[in-house]
Amino acid sequence: MGPDKHTVRPGGRGILATAVTVVCAVTVLAAPGTALAAPGPTPSPGASAAAGGSTSASVTVPPDKDLQAVQAKLDQLYHDAAVATDAYNAAEEAARKQSAEIVGLAKKIVAGQQKLDELKERAGRAAAAQYRTGGLPDSAQLVLSDNPTEFLDGADRVRQGQRATKAMIRELSQTQQDLKQYAADAADQWNRLEAGRKAKAAAKKKITQRIAAAEKLESSLEKKQKERLAELERESAYKAQTAWLDTGILDEIHSKASPAGRKAVAFATAQLGKPYVWGAEGPNSYDCSGLTSQAWASAGKPIPRTSEEQWAQLKHIDAKDMRPGDLIIYYDDASHVAMYIGDGAIIQAPRPGRTVSIGGAGSMPILGVVRPDA
């Protein structure tokens, strides 16, 4: 299905209220395109008491600046986890390629060894034939012949035999060199595979440590603190999205999705509500680049696995020219990626503890836009 089924019709400023609020949601929305009110201030304890409520049993919510510090720490922990996840995914992708390369080299070594054995057998048969003729080479036997016809016929055979012998020697030497190179290449790939294994292990350790630290920090908060923290997060996303929309960017974006782009958006949309799991690429869970890479694979356009490589290898597009299906890369280190679906909205797998959801394209610092089917 196309993006028009999940967002308000493109064009015009009438969609801004919906785009600003709907896409800034940090959880899965009940239905795409549902408008939410802009986040408002939390009533103070005094106001609650004035309204007749009791505050004696309530938890005191720390000042916003303290919760903002908590939010900044959480953001840093999850960002570090995202960077490590990209490193893990890159190592995993490299391991797949290296394993395939090793298998290919092993097949070449087996075939080369068989060829070498055959060449050695041919050389052995030639030596045996020479032994049966008294140890004289064909050229010496030819000189000793007193039959002119045999001499002429033999001369041609000698020339053919010499050429065949030289060719066999060259082939034998080349095969030996090939086998030596294959073995060296295989050893190199094994070394890289081992280095990649260590990189994966280090990345996995960092991911689990950062996520555990973030979860511990979040679990230390009281219910009202968590609620206010979530509200501050929505307010921050709302503010960033509003600033992005206020640039007039949507007045410039008019491109429609390509056929492949529509397929990619349809795939991503069908994953709404599935949990974020680092290193996952479906079908039951995804990380950010796992979602985008699988969406485009479903559209028949395989792309790199990680957000860093998607940024490095795919064609860069000016934001005003982007269309549904294009990928927006976030943060200076390209550690996050989401799919643009139109009307200022994205589909993304945000971070641990969240699900695939709709968000605001401008709610995070944009590094740039890339197009998988350029």
PDB file of C-alpha atoms in Angstrom, residues 4-168:
ATOM      1  CA  ASP A   4      -1.325   7.969   1.214  1.00  0.00           C
ATOM      2  CA  LYS A   5      -3.084   5.294   3.213  1.00  0.00           C
ATOM      3  CA  HIS A   6      -1.056   6.088   6.305  1.00  0.00           C
ATOM      4  CA  THR A   7      -0.677   9.846   6.164  1.00  0.00           C
ATOM      5  CA  VAL A   8      -2.770  12.847   5.261  1.00  0.00           C
ATOM      6  CA  ARG A   9      -2.921  13.734   1.565  1.00  0.00           C
ATOM      7  CA  PRO A  10       0.305  15.493   0.496  1.00  0.00           C
ATOM      8  CA  GLY A  11       0.555  19.170  -0.274  1.00  0.00           C
ATOM      9  CA  GLY A  12      -0.699  22.247   1.548  1.00  0.00           C
ATOM     10  CA  ARG A  13      -0.183  23.514   5.062  1.00  0.00           C
ATOM     11  CA  GLY A  14      -3.437  21.955   6.270  1.00  0.00           C
ATOM     12  CA  ILE A  15      -1.622  18.751   7.147  1.00  0.00           C
ATOM     13  CA  LEU A  16       0.925  20.431   9.411  1.00  0.00           C
ATOM     14  CA  ALA A  17      -0.980  20.053  12.656  1.00  0.00           C
ATOM     15  CA  THR A  18      -1.375  16.343  11.992  1.00  0.00           C
ATOM     16  CA  ALA A  19       2.193  15.908  10.758  1.00  0.00           C
ATOM     17  CA  VAL A  20       3.647  17.831  13.677  1.00  0.00           C
ATOM     18  CA  THR A  21       1.791  15.853  16.311  1.00  0.00           C
ATOM     19  CA  VAL A  22       1.194  12.426  14.820  1.00  0.00           C
ATOM     20  CA  VAL A  23       4.698  11.839  13.627  1.00  0.00           C
ATOM     21  CA  CYS A  24       6.268  13.054  16.831  1.00  0.00           C
ATOM     22  CA  ALA A  25       4.690  10.200  18.790  1.00  0.00           C
ATOM     23  CA  VAL A  26       7.350   7.969  20.310  1.00  0.00           C
ATOM     24  CA  THR A  27       5.030   4.994  20.612  1.00  0.00           C
ATOM     25  CA  VAL A  28       2.944   3.201  18.014  1.00  0.00           C
ATOM     26  CA  LEU A  29      -0.159   5.200  17.186  1.00  0.00           C
ATOM     27  CA  ALA A  30      -3.588   3.657  17.368  1.00  0.00           C
ATOM     28  CA  ALA A  31      -4.114   4.502  13.721  1.00  0.00           C
ATOM     29  CA  PRO A  32      -1.784   6.288  11.296  1.00  0.00           C
ATOM     30  CA  GLY A  33      -2.872   9.823  10.619  1.00  0.00           C
ATOM     31  CA  THR A  34      -4.536  10.296  14.025  1.00  0.00           C
ATOM     32  CA  ALA A  35      -3.886  13.799  15.317  1.00  0.00           C
ATOM     33  CA  LEU A  36      -2.654  14.369  18.840  1.00  0.00           C
ATOM     34  CA  ALA A  37      -2.867  17.570  20.796  1.00  0.00           C
ATOM     35  CA  ALA A  38       0.375  19.425  21.308  1.00  0.00           C
ATOM     36  CA  PRO A  39       1.923  18.483  24.624  1.00  0.00           C
ATOM     37  CA  GLY A  40       0.877  20.803  27.402  1.00  0.00           C
ATOM     38  CA  PRO A  41       2.370  21.671  30.768  1.00  0.00           C
ATOM     39  CA  THR A  42       2.007  19.281  33.655  1.00  0.00           C
ATOM     40  CA  PRO A  43      -0.226  20.701  36.421  1.00  0.00           C
ATOM     41  CA  SER A  44       1.763  21.711  39.476  1.00  0.00           C
ATOM     42  CA  PRO A  45       1.115  20.030  42.823  1.00  0.00           C
ATOM     43  CA  GLY A  46      -0.390  23.305  44.024  1.00  0.00           C
ATOM     44  CA  ALA A  47      -2.821  23.374  41.177  1.00  0.00           C
ATOM     45  CA  SER A  48      -3.856  19.799  41.930  1.00  0.00           C
ATOM     46  CA  ALA A  49      -4.470  20.666  45.564  1.00  0.00           C
ATOM     47  CA  ALA A  50      -6.489  23.703  44.574  1.00  0.00           C
ATOM     48  CA  ALA A  51      -8.643  21.497  42.420  1.00  0.00           C
ATOM     49  CA  GLY A  52      -9.482  19.402  45.470  1.00  0.00           C
ATOM     50  CA  GLY A  53      -6.935  16.634  44.968  1.00  0.00           C
ATOM     51  CA  SER A  54      -4.743  15.332  47.724  1.00  0.00           C
ATOM     52  CA  THR A  55      -0.985  15.477  47.285  1.00  0.00           C
ATOM     53  CA  SER A  56       0.047  13.863  50.544  1.00  0.00           C
ATOM     54  CA  ALA A  57       0.561  10.412  48.959  1.00  0.00           C
ATOM     55  CA  SER A  58       1.902  11.624  45.615  1.00  0.00           C
ATOM     56  CA  VAL A  59       5.504  11.291  44.499  1.00  0.00           C
ATOM     57  CA  THR A  60       7.350  14.556  44.134  1.00  0.00           C
ATOM     58  CA  VAL A  61       8.393  14.992  40.524  1.00  0.00           C
ATOM     59  CA  PRO A  62      11.923  16.418  40.249  1.00  0.00           C
ATOM     60  CA  PRO A  63      12.408  19.744  38.439  1.00  0.00           C
ATOM     61  CA  ASP A  64      12.398  19.485  34.649  1.00  0.00           C
ATOM     62  CA  LYS A  65      16.091  20.314  34.520  1.00  0.00           C
ATOM     63  CA  ASP A  66      16.840  17.191  36.571  1.00  0.00           C
ATOM     64  CA  LEU A  67      14.645  15.005  34.380  1.00  0.00           C
ATOM     65  CA  GLN A  68      16.190  16.578  31.302  1.00  0.00           C
ATOM     66  CA  ALA A  69      19.576  15.504  32.628  1.00  0.00           C
ATOM     67  CA  VAL A  70      18.194  11.980  33.016  1.00  0.00           C
ATOM     68  CA  GLN A  71      16.826  12.157  29.472  1.00  0.00           C
ATOM     69  CA  ALA A  72      20.189  13.325  28.152  1.00  0.00           C
ATOM     70  CA  LYS A  73      21.886  10.410  29.890  1.00  0.00           C
ATOM     71  CA  LEU A  74      19.353   7.949  28.460  1.00  0.00           C
ATOM     72  CA  ASP A  75      19.768   9.434  24.990  1.00  0.00           C
ATOM     73  CA  GLN A  76      23.539   9.050  25.243  1.00  0.00           C
ATOM     74  CA  LEU A  77      23.299   5.448  26.429  1.00  0.00           C
ATOM     75  CA  TYR A  78      20.892   4.469  23.667  1.00  0.00           C
ATOM     76  CA  HIS A  79      22.946   6.376  21.104  1.00  0.00           C
ATOM     77  CA  ASP A  80      26.075   4.482  22.185  1.00  0.00           C
ATOM     78  CA  ALA A  81      24.094   1.257  21.907  1.00  0.00           C
ATOM     79  CA  ALA A  82      22.982   2.244  18.397  1.00  0.00           C
ATOM     80  CA  VAL A  83      26.569   2.949  17.318  1.00  0.00           C
ATOM     81  CA  ALA A  84      27.664  -0.394  18.733  1.00  0.00           C
ATOM     82  CA  THR A  85      24.739  -2.098  17.012  1.00  0.00           C
ATOM     83  CA  ASP A  86      25.886  -0.696  13.675  1.00  0.00           C
ATOM     84  CA  ALA A  87      29.390  -2.017  14.410  1.00  0.00           C
ATOM     85  CA  TYR A  88      27.952  -5.426  15.309  1.00  0.00           C
ATOM     86  CA  ASN A  89      25.829  -5.535  12.160  1.00  0.00           C
ATOM     87  CA  ALA A  90      28.798  -4.505  10.021  1.00  0.00           C
ATOM     88  CA  ALA A  91      30.924  -7.270  11.551  1.00  0.00           C
ATOM     89  CA  GLU A  92      28.102  -9.769  11.024  1.00  0.00           C
ATOM     90  CA  GLU A  93      27.740  -8.756   7.365  1.00  0.00           C
ATOM     91  CA  ALA A  94      31.501  -8.966   6.833  1.00  0.00           C
ATOM     92  CA  ALA A  95      31.546 -12.412   8.439  1.00  0.00           C
ATOM     93  CA  ARG A  96      28.912 -13.637   6.007  1.00  0.00           C
ATOM     94  CA  LYS A  97      30.956 -12.418   3.047  1.00  0.00           C
ATOM     95  CA  GLN A  98      34.209 -13.790   4.445  1.00  0.00           C
ATOM     96  CA  SER A  99      32.636 -17.183   5.157  1.00  0.00           C
ATOM     97  CA  ALA A 100      31.304 -17.325   1.605  1.00  0.00           C
ATOM     98  CA  GLU A 101      34.744 -16.331   0.306  1.00  0.00           C
ATOM     99  CA  ILE A 102      36.412 -19.061   2.342  1.00  0.00           C
ATOM    100  CA  VAL A 103      33.975 -21.654   0.991  1.00  0.00           C
ATOM    101  CA  GLY A 104      34.691 -20.455  -2.556  1.00  0.00           C
ATOM    102  CA  LEU A 105      38.441 -20.626  -1.984  1.00  0.00           C
ATOM    103  CA  ALA A 106      38.129 -24.111  -0.511  1.00  0.00           C
ATOM    104  CA  LYS A 107      36.340 -25.268  -3.647  1.00  0.00           C
ATOM    105  CA  LYS A 108      39.089 -23.708  -5.786  1.00  0.00           C
ATOM    106  CA  ILE A 109      41.772 -25.451  -3.728  1.00  0.00           C
ATOM    107  CA  VAL A 110      40.052 -28.828  -4.138  1.00  0.00           C
ATOM    108  CA  ALA A 111      39.650 -28.309  -7.889  1.00  0.00           C
ATOM    109  CA  GLY A 112      43.239 -27.064  -8.183  1.00  0.00           C
ATOM    110  CA  GLN A 113      44.598 -30.050  -6.299  1.00  0.00           C
ATOM    111  CA  GLN A 114      42.664 -32.422  -8.547  1.00  0.00           C
ATOM    112  CA  LYS A 115      44.076 -30.640 -11.589  1.00  0.00           C
ATOM    113  CA  LEU A 116      47.587 -30.818 -10.165  1.00  0.00           C
ATOM    114  CA  ASP A 117      47.206 -34.542  -9.525  1.00  0.00           C
ATOM    115  CA  GLU A 118      46.040 -35.068 -13.114  1.00  0.00           C
ATOM    116  CA  LEU A 119      49.006 -33.106 -14.497  1.00  0.00           C
ATOM    117  CA  LYS A 120      51.421 -35.096 -12.363  1.00  0.00           C
ATOM    118  CA  GLU A 121      49.839 -38.315 -13.576  1.00  0.00           C
ATOM    119  CA  ARG A 122      50.256 -37.200 -17.199  1.00  0.00           C
ATOM    120  CA  ALA A 123      53.896 -36.364 -16.522  1.00  0.00           C
ATOM    121  CA  GLY A 124      54.335 -39.782 -14.937  1.00  0.00           C
ATOM    122  CA  ARG A 125      52.848 -41.527 -17.964  1.00  0.00           C
ATOM    123  CA  ALA A 126      55.210 -39.611 -20.253  1.00  0.00           C
ATOM    124  CA  ALA A 127      58.209 -40.639 -18.151  1.00  0.00           C
ATOM    125  CA  ALA A 128      57.066 -44.269 -18.182  1.00  0.00           C
ATOM    126  CA  ALA A 129      56.705 -44.208 -21.973  1.00  0.00           C
ATOM    127  CA  GLN A 130      60.223 -42.857 -22.308  1.00  0.00           C
ATOM    128  CA  TYR A 131      61.518 -45.605 -20.057  1.00  0.00           C
ATOM    129  CA  ARG A 132      59.848 -48.280 -22.200  1.00  0.00           C
ATOM    130  CA  THR A 133      61.664 -46.956 -25.298  1.00  0.00           C
ATOM    131  CA  GLY A 134      65.046 -47.434 -23.702  1.00  0.00           C
ATOM    132  CA  GLY A 135      65.211 -44.097 -22.014  1.00  0.00           C
ATOM    133  CA  LEU A 136      65.782 -42.267 -25.304  1.00  0.00           C
ATOM    134  CA  PRO A 137      63.710 -39.160 -25.911  1.00  0.00           C
ATOM    135  CA  ASP A 138      61.623 -39.004 -29.100  1.00  0.00           C
ATOM    136  CA  SER A 139      64.101 -36.615 -30.736  1.00  0.00           C
ATOM    137  CA  ALA A 140      67.030 -39.035 -30.271  1.00  0.00           C
ATOM    138  CA  GLN A 141      65.003 -41.948 -31.626  1.00  0.00           C
ATOM    139  CA  LEU A 142      64.116 -39.821 -34.634  1.00  0.00           C
ATOM    140  CA  VAL A 143      67.801 -39.121 -35.488  1.00  0.00           C
ATOM    141  CA  LEU A 144      68.563 -42.842 -35.346  1.00  0.00           C
ATOM    142  CA  SER A 145      65.727 -43.753 -37.717  1.00  0.00           C
ATOM    143  CA  ASP A 146      66.777 -44.773 -41.275  1.00  0.00           C
ATOM    144  CA  ASN A 147      63.228 -44.616 -42.687  1.00  0.00           C
ATOM    145  CA  PRO A 148      62.565 -41.228 -44.440  1.00  0.00           C
ATOM    146  CA  THR A 149      58.771 -41.546 -44.052  1.00  0.00           C
ATOM    147  CA  GLU A 150      59.050 -42.382 -40.416  1.00  0.00           C
ATOM    148  CA  PHE A 151      61.538 -39.535 -40.023  1.00  0.00           C
ATOM    149  CA  LEU A 152      59.101 -36.933 -41.456  1.00  0.00           C
ATOM    150  CA  ASP A 153      56.147 -38.294 -39.503  1.00  0.00           C
ATOM    151  CA  GLY A 154      58.220 -38.468 -36.398  1.00  0.00           C
ATOM    152  CA  ALA A 155      59.489 -34.901 -36.765  1.00  0.00           C
ATOM    153  CA  ASP A 156      55.910 -33.627 -36.650  1.00  0.00           C
ATOM    154  CA  ARG A 157      55.147 -35.771 -33.624  1.00  0.00           C
ATOM    155  CA  VAL A 158      58.255 -34.489 -31.882  1.00  0.00           C
ATOM    156  CA  ARG A 159      57.217 -30.870 -32.453  1.00  0.00           C
ATOM    157  CA  GLN A 160      53.705 -31.619 -31.153  1.00  0.00           C
ATOM    158  CA  GLY A 161      55.121 -33.464 -28.184  1.00  0.00           C
ATOM    159  CA  GLN A 162      57.501 -30.644 -27.336  1.00  0.00           C
ATOM    160  CA  ARG A 163      54.664 -28.112 -27.468  1.00  0.00           C
ATOM    161  CA  ALA A 164      52.453 -30.349 -25.322  1.00  0.00           C
ATOM    162  CA  THR A 165      55.274 -30.863 -22.820  1.00  0.00           C
ATOM    163  CA  LYS A 166      55.935 -27.127 -22.546  1.00  0.00           C
ATOM    164  CA  ALA A 167      52.213 -26.440 -22.168  1.00  0.00           C
ATOM    165  CA  MET A 168      51.928 -29.085 -19.469  1.00  0.00           C
TER     166      MET A 168
END
